XYZ file of C-alpha atoms in Angstrom:
426
model
C -61.212 39.332 5.467
C -58.725 41.526 7.390
C -60.053 44.850 8.651
C -58.106 48.034 9.041
C -59.182 51.641 9.915
C -58.262 54.168 7.214
C -56.994 57.388 8.800
C -55.228 58.966 5.866
C -56.309 62.353 4.629
C -56.753 61.209 1.035
C -59.978 59.955 -0.344
C -61.422 56.621 0.691
C -60.628 55.145 -2.730
C -56.902 55.973 -2.569
C -56.691 54.652 0.998
C -58.342 51.390 -0.014
C -55.872 50.936 -2.908
C -52.898 51.402 -0.550
C -54.361 48.873 1.907
C -54.824 46.274 -0.830
C -51.282 46.818 -2.129
C -49.701 46.215 1.312
C -51.913 43.204 2.006
C -51.087 41.690 -1.396
C -47.338 41.966 -0.864
C -47.659 40.191 2.477
C -49.683 37.401 0.896
C -47.090 36.871 -1.849
C -44.227 36.820 0.707
C -45.847 34.191 2.915
C -46.829 32.144 -0.119
C -43.243 31.994 -1.391
C -41.975 31.098 2.081
C -44.409 28.178 2.270
C -43.360 26.855 -1.162
C -39.644 26.933 -0.245
C -40.284 25.210 3.090
C -42.302 22.411 1.485
C -39.682 21.913 -1.234
C -36.792 21.682 1.257
C -38.457 19.268 3.685
C -39.966 17.101 0.956
C -36.552 15.811 -0.156
C -35.341 14.760 3.295
C -34.973 10.970 3.040
C -36.480 8.484 5.393
C -34.359 5.832 7.051
C -35.925 3.198 4.802
C -34.979 4.802 1.497
C -33.172 2.403 -0.827
C -31.765 4.883 -3.312
C -27.964 4.985 -3.469
C -25.654 7.873 -4.141
C -23.863 6.005 -6.921
C -26.869 6.257 -9.219
C -27.771 9.898 -8.755
C -25.882 11.332 -11.688
C -24.512 14.227 -9.657
C -22.010 16.578 -11.196
C -18.535 17.165 -9.748
C -19.491 19.978 -7.376
C -22.346 17.950 -5.913
C -20.149 14.878 -5.399
C -17.760 17.001 -3.360
C -20.511 18.425 -1.159
C -20.168 17.020 2.385
C -23.789 15.858 2.518
C -25.845 14.347 -0.276
C -28.916 12.630 1.089
C -29.675 9.412 -0.752
C -31.416 11.095 -3.713
C -30.392 13.513 -6.451
C -31.333 17.083 -5.600
C -30.684 20.513 -7.086
C -27.495 22.069 -5.744
C -29.282 24.838 -3.836
C -31.475 22.298 -2.063
C -28.476 20.152 -1.135
C -26.816 23.172 0.428
C -29.977 23.997 2.367
C -30.186 20.443 3.725
C -26.483 20.518 4.542
C -27.009 23.600 6.702
C -30.066 22.097 8.367
C -28.222 18.887 9.226
C -25.355 20.815 10.722
C -27.799 22.531 13.069
C -30.133 19.629 13.795
C -28.824 16.105 14.230
C -32.276 14.518 14.376
C -33.737 15.466 10.995
C -32.938 12.090 9.454
C -32.092 8.831 11.198
C -29.516 7.786 8.596
C -28.066 8.873 5.284
C -25.177 8.195 2.930
C -22.334 10.326 1.656
C -21.630 9.588 -2.044
C -17.970 8.790 -1.299
C -18.665 6.509 1.650
C -20.210 3.046 1.843
C -21.613 3.203 5.387
C -24.616 4.825 7.000
C -24.243 8.018 8.999
C -24.192 9.130 11.835
C -20.787 7.466 12.143
C -18.702 7.066 15.286
C -14.962 6.485 15.089
C -13.905 4.321 18.026
C -10.275 5.364 18.217
C -8.403 2.654 20.120
C -4.964 4.007 20.979
C -1.903 2.819 19.023
C -4.040 1.247 16.305
C -3.780 3.821 13.470
C -6.667 5.835 14.873
C -5.036 9.190 14.107
C -4.728 8.281 10.416
C -8.375 7.231 10.269
C -9.557 10.327 12.135
C -7.832 12.524 9.580
C -9.449 10.582 6.745
C -12.822 11.399 8.307
C -11.996 15.083 8.682
C -11.887 15.002 12.473
C -9.511 17.601 13.846
C -8.569 16.361 17.311
C -5.496 14.512 15.958
C -2.455 16.040 14.247
C -3.287 16.063 10.538
C -0.688 17.513 8.187
C -1.714 18.277 4.631
C -5.071 16.529 4.906
C -7.585 17.845 2.341
C -10.676 16.128 3.736
C -13.210 18.549 5.218
C -15.051 17.340 8.257
C -18.027 15.147 7.478
C -21.297 16.108 9.161
C -22.636 13.558 11.642
C -19.159 12.113 12.218
C -18.143 11.744 15.835
C -15.413 10.039 17.832
C -14.844 8.018 20.974
C -11.239 8.295 22.161
C -10.130 7.762 25.733
C -12.375 9.822 28.036
C -13.989 11.784 25.196
C -17.107 10.208 23.711
C -19.390 12.528 21.724
C -21.071 9.778 19.699
C -24.883 10.067 19.807
C -26.755 7.252 21.520
C -30.502 6.941 21.127
C -32.598 7.424 24.247
C -35.885 6.884 22.412
C -36.718 4.864 19.325
C -37.246 8.012 17.268
C -34.040 9.859 18.208
C -31.052 9.809 15.897
C -28.290 7.500 17.137
C -25.035 6.182 15.772
C -25.652 3.967 12.744
C -22.060 2.799 12.229
C -19.096 2.268 14.537
C -15.705 2.260 12.802
C -13.305 0.650 15.270
C -9.527 0.741 14.907
C -8.059 -2.637 15.853
C -4.568 -4.059 16.189
C -3.027 -7.307 17.382
C -3.136 -6.863 21.196
C 0.495 -7.913 21.615
C 1.967 -5.470 19.097
C -0.404 -2.748 20.323
C 0.941 -3.132 23.863
C 4.528 -3.019 22.624
C 3.745 0.145 20.650
C 2.106 1.664 23.749
C 5.190 1.047 25.869
C 7.668 2.462 23.367
C 5.472 5.509 22.727
C 4.464 6.530 26.225
C 7.552 5.723 28.275
C 9.448 8.777 26.956
C 6.710 11.441 26.870
C 4.846 13.556 29.383
C 1.688 14.943 27.759
C 1.061 18.554 28.716
C -2.068 19.300 26.663
C -4.880 20.289 29.008
C -2.510 20.584 31.984
C -2.863 24.111 33.321
C -0.228 24.057 36.065
C 3.220 22.718 36.810
C 1.699 20.671 39.617
C -0.504 18.786 37.124
C 2.474 18.100 34.859
C 4.474 16.882 37.851
C 1.639 14.547 38.827
C 1.525 13.018 35.333
C 5.309 12.627 35.301
C 5.241 10.908 38.688
C 2.368 8.623 37.648
C 4.340 7.380 34.658
C 7.698 7.256 36.418
C 6.632 4.610 38.957
C 6.252 2.171 36.073
C 8.661 3.277 33.345
C 11.552 4.867 35.228
C 11.392 3.213 38.654
C 10.730 -0.316 37.362
C 11.044 -1.040 33.655
C 12.874 1.313 31.276
C 12.585 -1.209 28.411
C 9.774 -3.357 27.062
C 11.977 -6.456 27.279
C 12.370 -6.047 31.028
C 8.691 -5.134 31.400
C 7.679 -8.496 29.899
C 10.423 -10.808 31.147
C 10.739 -9.433 34.690
C 7.375 -7.785 35.285
C 4.909 -10.356 33.969
C 6.183 -13.350 35.908
C 3.412 -15.269 37.735
C 2.649 -13.630 41.078
C 2.947 -15.725 44.224
C -0.542 -16.934 45.307
C -1.798 -15.568 48.612
C -2.210 -18.188 51.348
C -5.757 -18.212 52.770
C -6.525 -20.435 55.788
C -3.308 -22.367 55.184
C -4.563 -23.324 51.728
C -3.167 -21.987 48.489
C -5.721 -19.858 46.718
C -6.411 -20.674 43.082
C -6.462 -16.977 42.237
C -3.457 -14.713 42.525
C -4.493 -11.719 44.609
C -2.899 -8.305 44.976
C -3.692 -6.606 48.283
C -2.231 -3.151 47.569
C -4.697 -0.697 46.037
C -2.397 2.237 45.348
C 0.209 1.626 42.613
C 2.832 3.338 44.795
C 2.389 0.527 47.337
C 2.669 -2.249 44.726
C 5.752 -4.168 43.754
C 7.126 -3.562 40.280
C 5.711 -6.870 39.075
C 2.275 -6.002 40.435
C 2.437 -2.654 38.617
C 3.257 -4.443 35.363
C 0.248 -6.740 35.748
C -1.998 -3.810 36.687
C -0.929 -1.963 33.528
C -1.482 -4.914 31.181
C -4.881 -5.694 32.690
C -5.930 -2.049 32.558
C -6.929 -1.936 36.224
C -4.679 0.985 37.182
C -3.733 4.025 35.117
C -0.039 4.708 34.588
C -0.448 6.449 31.228
C -3.204 6.404 28.598
C -3.445 3.536 26.162
C -3.010 0.646 28.568
C -5.788 2.109 30.743
C -8.178 2.718 27.827
C -8.099 -0.817 26.458
C -10.355 -3.017 24.320
C -12.565 -3.862 27.271
C -13.141 -0.175 27.956
C -14.177 0.610 24.368
C -16.266 -2.561 24.029
C -18.218 -1.631 27.144
C -18.573 1.965 25.983
C -20.390 1.204 22.711
C -22.678 -1.616 23.796
C -26.224 -1.081 22.462
C -29.257 -2.171 24.411
C -29.441 -5.927 24.219
C -25.852 -6.201 23.006
C -24.529 -6.577 19.486
C -25.974 -9.206 17.112
C -24.402 -12.646 17.208
C -22.796 -12.227 13.794
C -22.576 -10.088 10.658
C -25.402 -11.953 8.925
C -27.949 -10.829 11.518
C -26.528 -7.355 12.075
C -28.842 -4.384 12.481
C -27.972 -0.788 13.395
C -25.700 0.070 14.946
C -23.195 -1.979 12.998
C -19.442 -2.305 13.525
C -16.762 -1.907 10.878
C -13.259 -3.057 11.804
C -10.248 -1.070 10.611
C -7.329 -3.370 11.343
C -3.878 -1.779 11.459
C -2.349 -4.790 9.713
C -4.857 -4.484 6.832
C -5.790 -0.825 7.071
C -5.932 0.055 3.386
C -8.056 -3.007 2.601
C -10.492 -2.369 5.469
C -10.715 1.371 4.777
C -12.011 0.681 1.274
C -14.998 -1.119 2.805
C -15.899 2.167 4.508
C -14.957 4.785 1.920
C -14.294 5.219 -1.791
C -11.733 7.892 -0.958
C -8.101 7.015 -0.222
C -6.950 7.258 3.349
C -5.060 10.528 3.301
C -1.464 10.620 4.443
C 0.969 11.646 5.860
C -0.082 12.249 9.449
C 1.608 12.728 12.789
C 5.020 13.818 11.550
C 5.811 15.904 14.602
C 8.455 14.693 17.009
C 7.414 13.174 20.283
C 7.575 15.480 23.281
C 10.320 14.457 25.639
C 9.777 14.438 29.366
C 13.260 15.982 29.819
C 13.797 13.437 32.555
C 17.385 12.226 32.733
C 16.167 8.758 33.682
C 14.285 8.251 30.419
C 15.749 6.477 27.424
C 14.806 6.881 23.803
C 15.192 3.213 22.953
C 12.653 1.217 20.983
C 11.966 -2.484 21.190
C 13.219 -4.707 18.412
C 10.275 -5.685 16.167
C 11.434 -9.318 16.361
C 11.743 -9.453 20.164
C 8.525 -11.348 20.832
C 8.965 -13.807 17.960
C 12.508 -14.609 19.050
C 11.873 -15.012 22.770
C 9.626 -17.911 23.727
C 9.362 -17.038 27.427
C 8.422 -13.451 26.599
C 5.628 -14.664 24.311
C 4.285 -17.089 26.895
C 4.214 -14.508 29.689
C 2.699 -11.760 27.558
C 0.043 -14.089 26.116
C -0.948 -15.160 29.623
C -1.181 -11.581 30.889
C -3.012 -10.293 27.806
C -5.489 -13.161 27.683
C -8.497 -11.052 28.870
C -7.632 -8.314 26.379
C -7.346 -10.827 23.542
C -10.866 -12.079 24.254
C -12.321 -8.590 23.774
C -10.281 -8.198 20.616
C -11.937 -11.368 19.314
C -15.367 -9.996 20.217
C -14.722 -6.987 18.013
C -13.662 -9.256 15.155
C -16.812 -11.360 15.485
C -19.265 -8.442 15.287
C -17.493 -6.589 12.458
C -19.810 -6.660 9.449
C -17.107 -5.776 6.921
C -14.924 -8.789 7.766
C -15.528 -12.101 6.077
C -14.990 -15.329 8.046
C -11.681 -15.711 6.201
C -10.548 -12.235 7.292
C -11.602 -12.902 10.877
C -9.553 -16.094 10.915
C -6.673 -14.211 9.317
C -6.536 -11.798 12.250
C -6.934 -14.665 14.719
C -3.999 -16.439 13.070
C -1.870 -13.315 13.522
C -2.554 -13.546 17.262
C -2.089 -17.305 17.298
C 1.396 -16.893 15.827
C 2.328 -15.456 19.223
C -0.234 -17.227 21.437
C -0.819 -20.872 20.359
C -3.716 -21.320 22.815
C -5.897 -18.844 20.880
C -7.280 -21.422 18.469
C -10.862 -20.169 18.263
C -12.610 -16.876 17.624
C -14.947 -17.641 20.500
C -13.844 -15.975 23.759
C -12.424 -18.338 26.355
C -11.672 -18.287 30.076
C -8.316 -16.954 31.263
C -6.967 -18.881 34.268
C -4.289 -17.532 36.558
C -5.125 -13.847 36.172
C -4.429 -11.921 39.398
C -7.189 -9.901 41.015
C -6.768 -6.343 42.299
C -8.752 -4.357 44.862
C -11.722 -2.598 43.327
C -11.461 1.123 42.807
C -14.055 3.814 42.201
C -13.836 5.358 38.755
C -16.303 7.962 37.507
C -18.113 6.878 34.339
C -16.254 3.588 33.994
C -17.428 0.197 35.186
C -16.073 -3.196 34.234
C -14.368 -6.233 35.687
C -12.516 -4.866 38.749
C -14.072 -1.439 39.109
C -17.154 0.077 40.728
C -18.930 2.928 39.035
C -18.604 6.079 41.096
């Protein structure tokens, strides 16, 4: 029983009535607060809930709400949970949006030149150039693109981590051709705060595109010829070795190999390749051996060649378009050309196909790894994508990764936050 000293000048009876009135109002206020708190937290779903959003009977406004958590809830409660989830990522380990078929949190693995900008706009992410895109950003949707990776990874078994990886994929040969045609004529200035930084980027690209290979045809036919093996102890080494560490000290052919292998950075999307993204999303213990045994996190493939079909395995919404209508920024360098490679170049030139397949062999193996772990691809669809590679590279007869003989080795370099094949983590 709370005690309080009555110091008012009125009678003891009137003072007691005032005390009871104040105490009663406080009791009612705290009682209502407790009821609301219990009601809000009671409807948060557990990660093992089996209810689906398609059977909730929600009205139109509720279906459009960015977050609906596995069960039907009154609109006010949905909004309260929505606000809580925006402020606290760890309230629930997974949930479903009524217009999507995958578990959240979701991470878009945006591989460059593989329709990643279109997919990012369909998910409401705003780092790409989205024109006329009505989709609001989905809570618990993150992205991994080049050096930026804000996708949650669980440190403990109880922390919320990414449940689904949506990875944009494209035939490695056509992706590389698209990279060359896109990046050879631009100098990105976003994030560059000084003319010196812009000049450095221009120089970094020029030693490959302007100084050596202004066209993709020359890049493949002249740049990706087999390098001469280094003689060691008067015996020919089985491995082709490059001794120069700095790209400025390399021959043009060595620069071409370094770009295709992703061991030196000349621009963006050859440096951030399939191997980089595969390494960046590896869970503890690696991914399951196949879709049938998959457990979170799971991988969904969004193949450029079959984008609409694959997108419908992720979402019930259409993939919004158009995107990226702006013109490419020119480097204003007189040595650049605005030519684009013929789409039939590789199919018409046997030597070009052979040389590019040999150089891209390591990259193709990581592409196949992504296909194998993608839970939304049937075996027929996996073989379909393999066949699209095999049309260029006849040696790629199996989805299982294979060895790649004759790949030159480069001196190891120290790269902060990146460690694979020929690099040492800084």
